[in-house]
Short mmCIF file of N, CA and C and ligand atoms in Angstrom, two decimals:
data_model
loop_
_atom_site.label_atom_id
_atom_site.label_comp_id
_atom_site.label_asym_id
_atom_site.label_seq_id
_atom_site.Cartn_x
_atom_site.Cartn_y
_atom_site.Cartn_z
N MET A 1 -29.96 15.17 24.43
CA MET A 1 -29.13 15.41 23.25
C MET A 1 -29.29 14.24 22.28
N SER A 2 -29.52 14.54 21.05
CA SER A 2 -29.69 13.45 20.08
C SER A 2 -28.32 12.91 19.66
N LYS A 3 -28.32 11.64 19.31
CA LYS A 3 -27.08 11.00 18.87
C LYS A 3 -26.68 11.55 17.50
N GLY A 4 -25.38 11.56 17.26
CA GLY A 4 -24.92 11.97 15.94
C GLY A 4 -25.32 10.95 14.90
N SER A 5 -25.49 11.40 13.71
CA SER A 5 -25.74 10.43 12.66
C SER A 5 -24.59 10.53 11.65
N VAL A 6 -24.29 9.41 11.02
CA VAL A 6 -23.09 9.35 10.18
C VAL A 6 -23.07 10.43 9.11
N GLU A 7 -24.25 10.82 8.66
CA GLU A 7 -24.32 11.79 7.57
C GLU A 7 -23.75 13.16 7.97
N ASN A 8 -23.74 13.44 9.26
CA ASN A 8 -23.31 14.76 9.72
C ASN A 8 -21.81 14.87 10.00
N TYR A 9 -21.10 13.78 9.80
CA TYR A 9 -19.69 13.81 10.16
C TYR A 9 -18.78 13.60 8.96
N SER A 10 -17.66 14.23 9.05
CA SER A 10 -16.66 14.03 8.02
C SER A 10 -16.08 12.63 8.15
N PHE A 11 -15.79 12.02 7.04
CA PHE A 11 -15.20 10.69 7.12
C PHE A 11 -14.06 10.56 6.12
N VAL A 12 -13.29 9.51 6.33
CA VAL A 12 -12.27 9.17 5.36
C VAL A 12 -12.54 7.72 4.95
N SER A 13 -12.44 7.44 3.66
CA SER A 13 -12.71 6.08 3.21
C SER A 13 -11.50 5.51 2.49
N VAL A 14 -11.45 4.20 2.46
CA VAL A 14 -10.37 3.50 1.76
C VAL A 14 -10.35 3.95 0.29
N LYS A 15 -11.53 4.10 -0.26
CA LYS A 15 -11.67 4.52 -1.65
C LYS A 15 -10.97 5.87 -1.90
N GLN A 16 -11.24 6.81 -0.99
CA GLN A 16 -10.61 8.13 -1.14
C GLN A 16 -9.09 8.04 -1.07
N LEU A 17 -8.61 7.24 -0.12
CA LEU A 17 -7.17 7.17 0.10
C LEU A 17 -6.45 6.49 -1.04
N ASN A 18 -7.16 5.56 -1.68
CA ASN A 18 -6.58 4.80 -2.78
C ASN A 18 -5.16 4.32 -2.48
N PRO A 19 -5.01 3.48 -1.46
CA PRO A 19 -3.67 3.07 -1.01
C PRO A 19 -2.89 2.31 -2.08
N ALA A 20 -3.62 1.70 -3.01
CA ALA A 20 -2.96 0.91 -4.05
C ALA A 20 -1.93 1.74 -4.81
N LYS A 21 -2.23 3.02 -4.98
CA LYS A 21 -1.30 3.84 -5.76
C LYS A 21 -0.05 4.23 -4.96
N LEU A 22 -0.12 4.07 -3.63
CA LEU A 22 1.03 4.40 -2.78
C LEU A 22 1.92 3.20 -2.50
N CYS A 23 1.34 2.01 -2.62
CA CYS A 23 2.06 0.82 -2.17
C CYS A 23 2.32 -0.14 -3.32
N SER A 24 3.57 -0.45 -3.52
CA SER A 24 3.90 -1.45 -4.53
C SER A 24 3.58 -2.83 -3.98
N PRO A 25 3.38 -3.80 -4.88
CA PRO A 25 3.13 -5.17 -4.42
C PRO A 25 4.22 -5.67 -3.46
N ASP A 26 5.45 -5.28 -3.73
CA ASP A 26 6.57 -5.67 -2.87
C ASP A 26 6.41 -5.11 -1.46
N TYR A 27 6.05 -3.85 -1.42
CA TYR A 27 5.83 -3.19 -0.12
C TYR A 27 4.74 -3.91 0.66
N LEU A 28 3.68 -4.28 -0.02
CA LEU A 28 2.55 -4.94 0.64
C LEU A 28 2.91 -6.32 1.15
N ARG A 29 3.77 -7.02 0.38
CA ARG A 29 4.20 -8.34 0.82
C ARG A 29 4.93 -8.24 2.15
N ASN A 30 5.67 -7.17 2.33
CA ASN A 30 6.48 -7.02 3.54
C ASN A 30 5.78 -6.27 4.68
N ASN A 31 4.68 -5.62 4.37
CA ASN A 31 3.99 -4.84 5.39
C ASN A 31 2.52 -5.20 5.46
N LYS A 32 2.20 -5.98 6.47
CA LYS A 32 0.81 -6.39 6.66
C LYS A 32 0.00 -5.17 7.11
N GLN A 33 0.69 -4.27 7.74
CA GLN A 33 0.03 -3.10 8.29
C GLN A 33 0.90 -1.89 8.04
N PHE A 34 0.29 -0.77 7.72
CA PHE A 34 1.09 0.42 7.47
C PHE A 34 0.27 1.66 7.80
N ILE A 35 0.94 2.79 7.78
CA ILE A 35 0.28 4.03 8.18
C ILE A 35 0.26 5.01 7.02
N ILE A 36 -0.88 5.64 6.83
CA ILE A 36 -0.99 6.69 5.83
C ILE A 36 -1.27 8.00 6.56
N SER A 37 -0.56 9.04 6.18
CA SER A 37 -0.82 10.34 6.79
C SER A 37 -1.73 11.13 5.86
N ILE A 38 -2.70 11.77 6.43
CA ILE A 38 -3.56 12.62 5.62
C ILE A 38 -3.61 14.01 6.25
N SER A 39 -3.84 14.97 5.43
CA SER A 39 -4.05 16.29 6.00
C SER A 39 -5.22 16.94 5.27
N SER A 40 -6.03 17.62 6.00
CA SER A 40 -7.24 18.22 5.45
C SER A 40 -7.54 19.49 6.21
N ASN A 41 -8.68 20.08 5.94
CA ASN A 41 -9.11 21.26 6.69
C ASN A 41 -9.19 20.98 8.18
N TYR A 42 -9.36 19.71 8.52
CA TYR A 42 -9.55 19.34 9.92
C TYR A 42 -8.24 19.10 10.65
N GLY A 43 -7.14 19.04 9.91
CA GLY A 43 -5.85 18.81 10.55
C GLY A 43 -5.10 17.67 9.90
N ASN A 44 -4.05 17.23 10.58
CA ASN A 44 -3.24 16.13 10.07
C ASN A 44 -3.49 14.88 10.89
N PHE A 45 -3.59 13.78 10.18
CA PHE A 45 -3.90 12.53 10.87
C PHE A 45 -3.05 11.39 10.31
N ASP A 46 -2.68 10.50 11.21
CA ASP A 46 -2.05 9.25 10.80
C ASP A 46 -3.07 8.14 10.91
N LEU A 47 -3.28 7.43 9.82
CA LEU A 47 -4.28 6.37 9.83
C LEU A 47 -3.61 5.01 9.62
N ASP A 48 -4.04 4.04 10.40
CA ASP A 48 -3.54 2.67 10.25
C ASP A 48 -4.33 1.97 9.16
N LEU A 49 -3.60 1.32 8.29
CA LEU A 49 -4.26 0.52 7.26
C LEU A 49 -3.72 -0.90 7.28
N THR A 50 -4.55 -1.80 6.80
CA THR A 50 -4.11 -3.17 6.64
C THR A 50 -4.70 -3.69 5.33
N HIS A 51 -4.34 -4.91 4.97
CA HIS A 51 -4.91 -5.45 3.73
C HIS A 51 -5.11 -6.94 3.84
N THR A 52 -6.08 -7.43 3.12
CA THR A 52 -6.37 -8.86 3.08
C THR A 52 -6.39 -9.29 1.62
N PRO A 53 -6.08 -10.55 1.37
CA PRO A 53 -6.06 -10.99 -0.03
C PRO A 53 -7.47 -11.01 -0.63
N CYS A 54 -7.53 -10.75 -1.90
CA CYS A 54 -8.79 -10.76 -2.63
C CYS A 54 -8.98 -12.12 -3.28
N ASN A 55 -10.22 -12.54 -3.46
CA ASN A 55 -10.50 -13.80 -4.14
C ASN A 55 -9.95 -13.81 -5.55
N TYR A 56 -9.99 -12.67 -6.19
CA TYR A 56 -9.61 -12.62 -7.61
C TYR A 56 -8.19 -12.08 -7.80
N GLY A 57 -7.38 -12.22 -6.76
CA GLY A 57 -6.03 -11.69 -6.83
C GLY A 57 -5.99 -10.27 -6.34
N GLY A 58 -4.79 -9.79 -6.05
CA GLY A 58 -4.67 -8.44 -5.51
C GLY A 58 -5.06 -8.41 -4.04
N VAL A 59 -5.21 -7.22 -3.51
CA VAL A 59 -5.56 -7.11 -2.10
C VAL A 59 -6.72 -6.13 -1.92
N ARG A 60 -7.36 -6.27 -0.78
CA ARG A 60 -8.39 -5.34 -0.39
C ARG A 60 -7.86 -4.57 0.83
N PHE A 61 -8.02 -3.28 0.81
CA PHE A 61 -7.49 -2.45 1.89
C PHE A 61 -8.55 -2.14 2.93
N TRP A 62 -8.06 -1.96 4.15
CA TRP A 62 -8.95 -1.62 5.26
C TRP A 62 -8.32 -0.54 6.12
N LEU A 63 -9.17 0.31 6.64
CA LEU A 63 -8.74 1.24 7.67
C LEU A 63 -8.90 0.53 9.01
N LEU A 64 -7.90 0.71 9.88
CA LEU A 64 -7.98 0.07 11.19
C LEU A 64 -8.38 1.08 12.25
N CYS A 65 -9.45 0.77 12.94
CA CYS A 65 -9.86 1.62 14.06
C CYS A 65 -9.06 1.17 15.30
N SER A 66 -8.98 2.02 16.30
CA SER A 66 -8.22 1.66 17.50
C SER A 66 -8.88 0.51 18.26
N CYS A 67 -10.14 0.19 17.96
CA CYS A 67 -10.80 -0.95 18.60
C CYS A 67 -10.41 -2.26 17.93
N GLY A 68 -9.64 -2.17 16.84
CA GLY A 68 -9.18 -3.38 16.18
C GLY A 68 -10.01 -3.76 14.98
N LYS A 69 -11.08 -3.04 14.74
CA LYS A 69 -11.98 -3.38 13.65
C LYS A 69 -11.45 -2.88 12.31
N ARG A 70 -11.60 -3.72 11.29
CA ARG A 70 -11.25 -3.31 9.93
C ARG A 70 -12.44 -2.60 9.32
N CYS A 71 -12.22 -1.41 8.79
CA CYS A 71 -13.32 -0.60 8.30
C CYS A 71 -13.04 -0.11 6.90
N THR A 72 -14.10 0.23 6.19
CA THR A 72 -13.93 0.90 4.90
C THR A 72 -14.01 2.41 5.07
N LYS A 73 -14.60 2.84 6.20
CA LYS A 73 -14.70 4.27 6.49
C LYS A 73 -14.43 4.53 7.96
N LEU A 74 -13.77 5.65 8.25
CA LEU A 74 -13.65 6.10 9.63
C LEU A 74 -14.22 7.51 9.71
N TYR A 75 -14.85 7.80 10.83
CA TYR A 75 -15.52 9.09 10.99
C TYR A 75 -14.76 9.98 11.94
N LEU A 76 -14.80 11.27 11.64
CA LEU A 76 -14.08 12.24 12.45
C LEU A 76 -15.02 12.84 13.49
N LYS A 77 -14.59 12.73 14.73
CA LYS A 77 -15.36 13.32 15.82
C LYS A 77 -14.39 13.64 16.94
N ARG A 78 -14.55 14.78 17.54
CA ARG A 78 -13.66 15.23 18.62
C ARG A 78 -12.18 15.05 18.25
N GLY A 79 -11.85 15.44 17.04
CA GLY A 79 -10.45 15.47 16.65
C GLY A 79 -9.79 14.14 16.39
N ALA A 80 -10.59 13.07 16.24
CA ALA A 80 -9.98 11.77 15.95
C ALA A 80 -10.86 10.98 14.99
N TYR A 81 -10.20 10.15 14.19
CA TYR A 81 -10.94 9.26 13.31
C TYR A 81 -11.14 7.92 14.00
N ALA A 82 -12.34 7.42 13.92
CA ALA A 82 -12.63 6.09 14.46
C ALA A 82 -13.86 5.53 13.77
N CYS A 83 -14.14 4.26 14.04
CA CYS A 83 -15.27 3.62 13.36
C CYS A 83 -16.59 4.16 13.92
N ARG A 84 -17.63 3.84 13.23
CA ARG A 84 -18.96 4.33 13.56
C ARG A 84 -19.35 3.95 15.00
N GLN A 85 -19.01 2.71 15.37
CA GLN A 85 -19.38 2.26 16.71
C GLN A 85 -18.61 3.02 17.78
N CYS A 86 -17.31 3.17 17.57
CA CYS A 86 -16.49 3.88 18.56
C CYS A 86 -16.93 5.34 18.67
N GLN A 87 -17.35 5.91 17.59
CA GLN A 87 -17.77 7.32 17.63
C GLN A 87 -19.21 7.45 18.09
N GLN A 88 -19.84 6.32 18.34
CA GLN A 88 -21.23 6.30 18.79
C GLN A 88 -22.14 7.06 17.84
N LEU A 89 -21.91 6.81 16.57
CA LEU A 89 -22.77 7.44 15.58
C LEU A 89 -23.92 6.49 15.26
N ASN A 90 -24.98 7.06 14.81
CA ASN A 90 -26.19 6.30 14.48
C ASN A 90 -26.87 5.74 15.71
N TYR A 91 -26.89 4.43 15.82
CA TYR A 91 -27.65 3.81 16.90
C TYR A 91 -26.73 3.41 18.03
N MET A 92 -27.02 3.87 19.22
CA MET A 92 -26.27 3.41 20.38
C MET A 92 -27.28 2.80 21.32
N SER A 93 -27.54 1.50 21.12
CA SER A 93 -28.63 0.87 21.86
C SER A 93 -28.10 0.07 23.04
N GLN A 94 -29.00 -0.34 23.89
CA GLN A 94 -28.68 -1.24 24.99
C GLN A 94 -28.03 -2.51 24.44
N GLN A 95 -28.59 -2.92 23.31
CA GLN A 95 -28.11 -4.13 22.65
C GLN A 95 -26.60 -4.06 22.40
N TRP A 96 -26.16 -2.91 21.97
CA TRP A 96 -24.74 -2.75 21.68
C TRP A 96 -23.93 -2.87 22.96
N ASN A 97 -24.40 -2.27 24.02
CA ASN A 97 -23.68 -2.35 25.30
C ASN A 97 -23.53 -3.80 25.74
N LYS A 98 -24.60 -4.55 25.56
CA LYS A 98 -24.55 -5.96 25.96
C LYS A 98 -23.55 -6.72 25.11
N SER A 99 -23.60 -6.47 23.81
CA SER A 99 -22.73 -7.25 22.93
C SER A 99 -21.26 -6.81 23.08
N ASP A 100 -21.03 -5.83 23.88
CA ASP A 100 -19.67 -5.38 24.12
C ASP A 100 -18.98 -6.18 25.22
N ILE A 101 -19.71 -7.07 25.87
CA ILE A 101 -19.13 -7.86 26.95
C ILE A 101 -17.90 -8.66 26.49
N PRO A 102 -17.97 -9.29 25.31
CA PRO A 102 -16.75 -9.98 24.84
C PRO A 102 -15.55 -9.06 24.74
N LEU A 103 -15.80 -7.82 24.37
CA LEU A 103 -14.69 -6.88 24.28
C LEU A 103 -14.09 -6.63 25.67
N LEU A 104 -14.94 -6.52 26.67
CA LEU A 104 -14.45 -6.34 28.04
C LEU A 104 -13.61 -7.54 28.46
N ARG A 105 -14.05 -8.73 28.08
CA ARG A 105 -13.29 -9.95 28.42
C ARG A 105 -11.93 -9.94 27.74
N VAL A 106 -11.94 -9.53 26.50
CA VAL A 106 -10.68 -9.45 25.76
C VAL A 106 -9.73 -8.49 26.47
N ARG A 107 -10.27 -7.36 26.89
CA ARG A 107 -9.43 -6.36 27.56
C ARG A 107 -8.87 -6.90 28.87
N ARG A 108 -9.70 -7.63 29.61
CA ARG A 108 -9.26 -8.19 30.89
C ARG A 108 -8.14 -9.22 30.68
N LEU A 109 -8.33 -10.07 29.66
CA LEU A 109 -7.31 -11.09 29.38
C LEU A 109 -5.99 -10.45 28.96
N ARG A 110 -6.10 -9.44 28.12
CA ARG A 110 -4.89 -8.74 27.70
C ARG A 110 -4.18 -8.11 28.88
N ASN A 111 -4.97 -7.63 29.80
CA ASN A 111 -4.43 -7.05 31.01
C ASN A 111 -3.60 -8.08 31.79
N ARG A 112 -4.16 -9.28 31.96
CA ARG A 112 -3.46 -10.33 32.69
C ARG A 112 -2.18 -10.75 31.97
N LEU A 113 -2.23 -10.72 30.66
CA LEU A 113 -1.07 -11.12 29.87
C LEU A 113 -0.04 -9.99 29.76
N GLU A 114 -0.44 -8.83 30.29
CA GLU A 114 0.40 -7.63 30.20
C GLU A 114 0.64 -7.25 28.74
N TRP A 115 -0.36 -7.49 27.93
CA TRP A 115 -0.31 -7.09 26.52
C TRP A 115 -0.95 -5.73 26.37
N PRO A 116 -0.59 -5.00 25.31
CA PRO A 116 -1.19 -3.68 25.11
C PRO A 116 -2.70 -3.77 24.86
N GLN A 117 -3.41 -2.72 25.25
CA GLN A 117 -4.86 -2.70 25.05
C GLN A 117 -5.23 -2.23 23.65
N ASP A 118 -4.27 -1.81 22.90
CA ASP A 118 -4.55 -1.47 21.52
C ASP A 118 -4.78 -2.76 20.75
N LEU A 119 -6.02 -3.01 20.37
CA LEU A 119 -6.38 -4.32 19.82
C LEU A 119 -5.84 -4.55 18.42
N ARG A 120 -5.24 -3.52 17.83
CA ARG A 120 -4.63 -3.71 16.53
C ARG A 120 -3.33 -4.50 16.67
N ALA A 121 -2.74 -4.39 17.86
CA ALA A 121 -1.47 -5.08 18.08
C ALA A 121 -1.74 -6.49 18.61
N TRP A 122 -1.14 -7.46 18.01
CA TRP A 122 -1.28 -8.84 18.49
C TRP A 122 0.12 -9.37 18.76
N PRO A 123 0.62 -9.11 19.96
CA PRO A 123 2.01 -9.47 20.28
C PRO A 123 2.12 -10.96 20.61
N ILE A 124 2.27 -11.75 19.57
CA ILE A 124 2.19 -13.20 19.73
C ILE A 124 3.27 -13.75 20.66
N TYR A 125 2.82 -14.53 21.63
CA TYR A 125 3.70 -15.29 22.51
C TYR A 125 4.68 -14.46 23.31
N GLN A 126 4.25 -13.31 23.76
CA GLN A 126 5.07 -12.60 24.72
C GLN A 126 4.56 -12.93 26.11
N LYS A 127 5.30 -13.77 26.79
CA LYS A 127 4.87 -14.25 28.10
C LYS A 127 5.38 -13.31 29.19
N PRO A 128 4.48 -12.89 30.08
CA PRO A 128 4.97 -12.10 31.22
C PRO A 128 5.99 -12.91 32.00
N LYS A 129 6.98 -12.24 32.53
CA LYS A 129 8.12 -12.90 33.18
C LYS A 129 7.73 -13.92 34.24
N ASN A 130 6.82 -13.55 35.12
CA ASN A 130 6.55 -14.42 36.26
C ASN A 130 5.36 -15.35 36.07
N MET A 131 4.99 -15.58 34.83
CA MET A 131 3.83 -16.42 34.57
C MET A 131 4.29 -17.79 34.09
N HIS A 132 3.59 -18.84 34.59
CA HIS A 132 3.92 -20.18 34.13
C HIS A 132 3.48 -20.35 32.68
N TRP A 133 4.22 -21.16 31.93
CA TRP A 133 3.88 -21.38 30.53
C TRP A 133 2.47 -21.96 30.39
N ARG A 134 2.11 -22.84 31.35
CA ARG A 134 0.80 -23.47 31.26
C ARG A 134 -0.31 -22.42 31.40
N THR A 135 -0.17 -21.56 32.38
CA THR A 135 -1.14 -20.47 32.58
C THR A 135 -1.18 -19.60 31.34
N PHE A 136 0.01 -19.29 30.86
CA PHE A 136 0.13 -18.40 29.71
C PHE A 136 -0.60 -18.97 28.49
N SER A 137 -0.35 -20.24 28.18
CA SER A 137 -0.97 -20.78 26.97
C SER A 137 -2.48 -20.91 27.15
N ALA A 138 -2.93 -21.16 28.38
CA ALA A 138 -4.38 -21.21 28.62
C ALA A 138 -5.01 -19.85 28.39
N LEU A 139 -4.33 -18.81 28.85
CA LEU A 139 -4.84 -17.45 28.67
C LEU A 139 -4.88 -17.05 27.20
N VAL A 140 -3.83 -17.41 26.49
CA VAL A 140 -3.78 -17.07 25.06
C VAL A 140 -4.90 -17.78 24.32
N ARG A 141 -5.10 -19.07 24.67
CA ARG A 141 -6.18 -19.81 24.03
C ARG A 141 -7.53 -19.14 24.29
N GLU A 142 -7.73 -18.76 25.53
CA GLU A 142 -9.00 -18.12 25.87
C GLU A 142 -9.16 -16.79 25.14
N LEU A 143 -8.07 -16.07 25.07
CA LEU A 143 -8.11 -14.78 24.38
C LEU A 143 -8.50 -14.96 22.91
N GLU A 144 -7.93 -15.99 22.30
CA GLU A 144 -8.26 -16.25 20.90
C GLU A 144 -9.75 -16.53 20.73
N GLU A 145 -10.29 -17.33 21.68
CA GLU A 145 -11.72 -17.62 21.62
C GLU A 145 -12.56 -16.37 21.81
N ARG A 146 -12.15 -15.56 22.75
CA ARG A 146 -12.91 -14.33 23.04
C ARG A 146 -12.87 -13.36 21.86
N GLU A 147 -11.71 -13.31 21.22
CA GLU A 147 -11.59 -12.44 20.04
C GLU A 147 -12.59 -12.88 18.98
N GLN A 148 -12.67 -14.19 18.79
CA GLN A 148 -13.58 -14.76 17.82
C GLN A 148 -15.02 -14.41 18.20
N GLU A 149 -15.33 -14.61 19.46
CA GLU A 149 -16.66 -14.32 19.99
C GLU A 149 -17.02 -12.86 19.75
N ARG A 150 -16.05 -12.02 20.01
CA ARG A 150 -16.26 -10.59 19.86
C ARG A 150 -16.62 -10.25 18.41
N LEU A 151 -15.88 -10.84 17.46
CA LEU A 151 -16.13 -10.57 16.06
C LEU A 151 -17.51 -11.08 15.64
N GLN A 152 -17.85 -12.26 16.14
CA GLN A 152 -19.15 -12.82 15.78
C GLN A 152 -20.28 -11.96 16.32
N MET A 153 -20.14 -11.51 17.56
CA MET A 153 -21.20 -10.71 18.14
C MET A 153 -21.31 -9.40 17.39
N PHE A 154 -20.19 -8.96 16.91
CA PHE A 154 -20.21 -7.72 16.18
C PHE A 154 -21.03 -7.86 14.90
N ILE A 155 -20.83 -8.96 14.21
CA ILE A 155 -21.56 -9.18 12.97
C ILE A 155 -23.06 -9.33 13.25
N VAL A 156 -23.37 -10.04 14.28
CA VAL A 156 -24.77 -10.22 14.66
C VAL A 156 -25.40 -8.85 14.91
N TYR A 157 -24.68 -8.03 15.57
CA TYR A 157 -25.19 -6.70 15.89
C TYR A 157 -25.47 -5.91 14.62
N LEU A 158 -24.56 -5.96 13.69
CA LEU A 158 -24.77 -5.21 12.46
C LEU A 158 -25.96 -5.74 11.67
N LYS A 159 -26.09 -7.06 11.63
CA LYS A 159 -27.21 -7.66 10.92
C LYS A 159 -28.52 -7.16 11.51
N GLY A 160 -28.54 -7.11 12.83
CA GLY A 160 -29.73 -6.67 13.53
C GLY A 160 -30.12 -5.25 13.17
N MET A 161 -29.13 -4.50 12.75
CA MET A 161 -29.39 -3.10 12.41
C MET A 161 -29.75 -2.93 10.95
N GLY A 162 -29.76 -4.03 10.23
CA GLY A 162 -30.19 -3.98 8.84
C GLY A 162 -29.21 -3.34 7.89
N ILE A 163 -27.95 -3.41 8.26
CA ILE A 163 -26.94 -2.79 7.40
C ILE A 163 -26.41 -3.79 6.38
N TRP A 164 -26.35 -5.06 6.79
CA TRP A 164 -25.78 -6.07 5.89
C TRP A 164 -26.86 -6.54 4.96
ZN1 ZN B 201 -13.70 1.38 16.48
#
């Protein structure tokens, strides 16, 4: 079976959603993350959005995939919107599997911390009841490093694919 290619799938983009028209500056100041509901021929969906400051003022909006990645587009496959990598669209190489190791480490650390596996959530400083503070802070530190590693590997991977 051939892999899906992005061109064959329905997608939703930040541009289409135009969140700026839904959110006042005040709302954005108070909500780092918010949900937009969309409905289309394909059904109704709730999409997570976030925003980052722009160099020239204002904000830039992002769609959040369940893997924690900020995206400009999410693709619809099997009844859910997710990023190109999660939907395994385009190239699904051995290389990608390897570069996913940091993600596995992140998941394992979150597991030990009893934090949710939804990487969009960053529940800062929630220490499991029976864990020593020293252990806890070491785990959090490691998790922060792994998150960084994960993002870097991700960028390397994309560069390798000639997208950037
Ligand atoms: Zn994803």
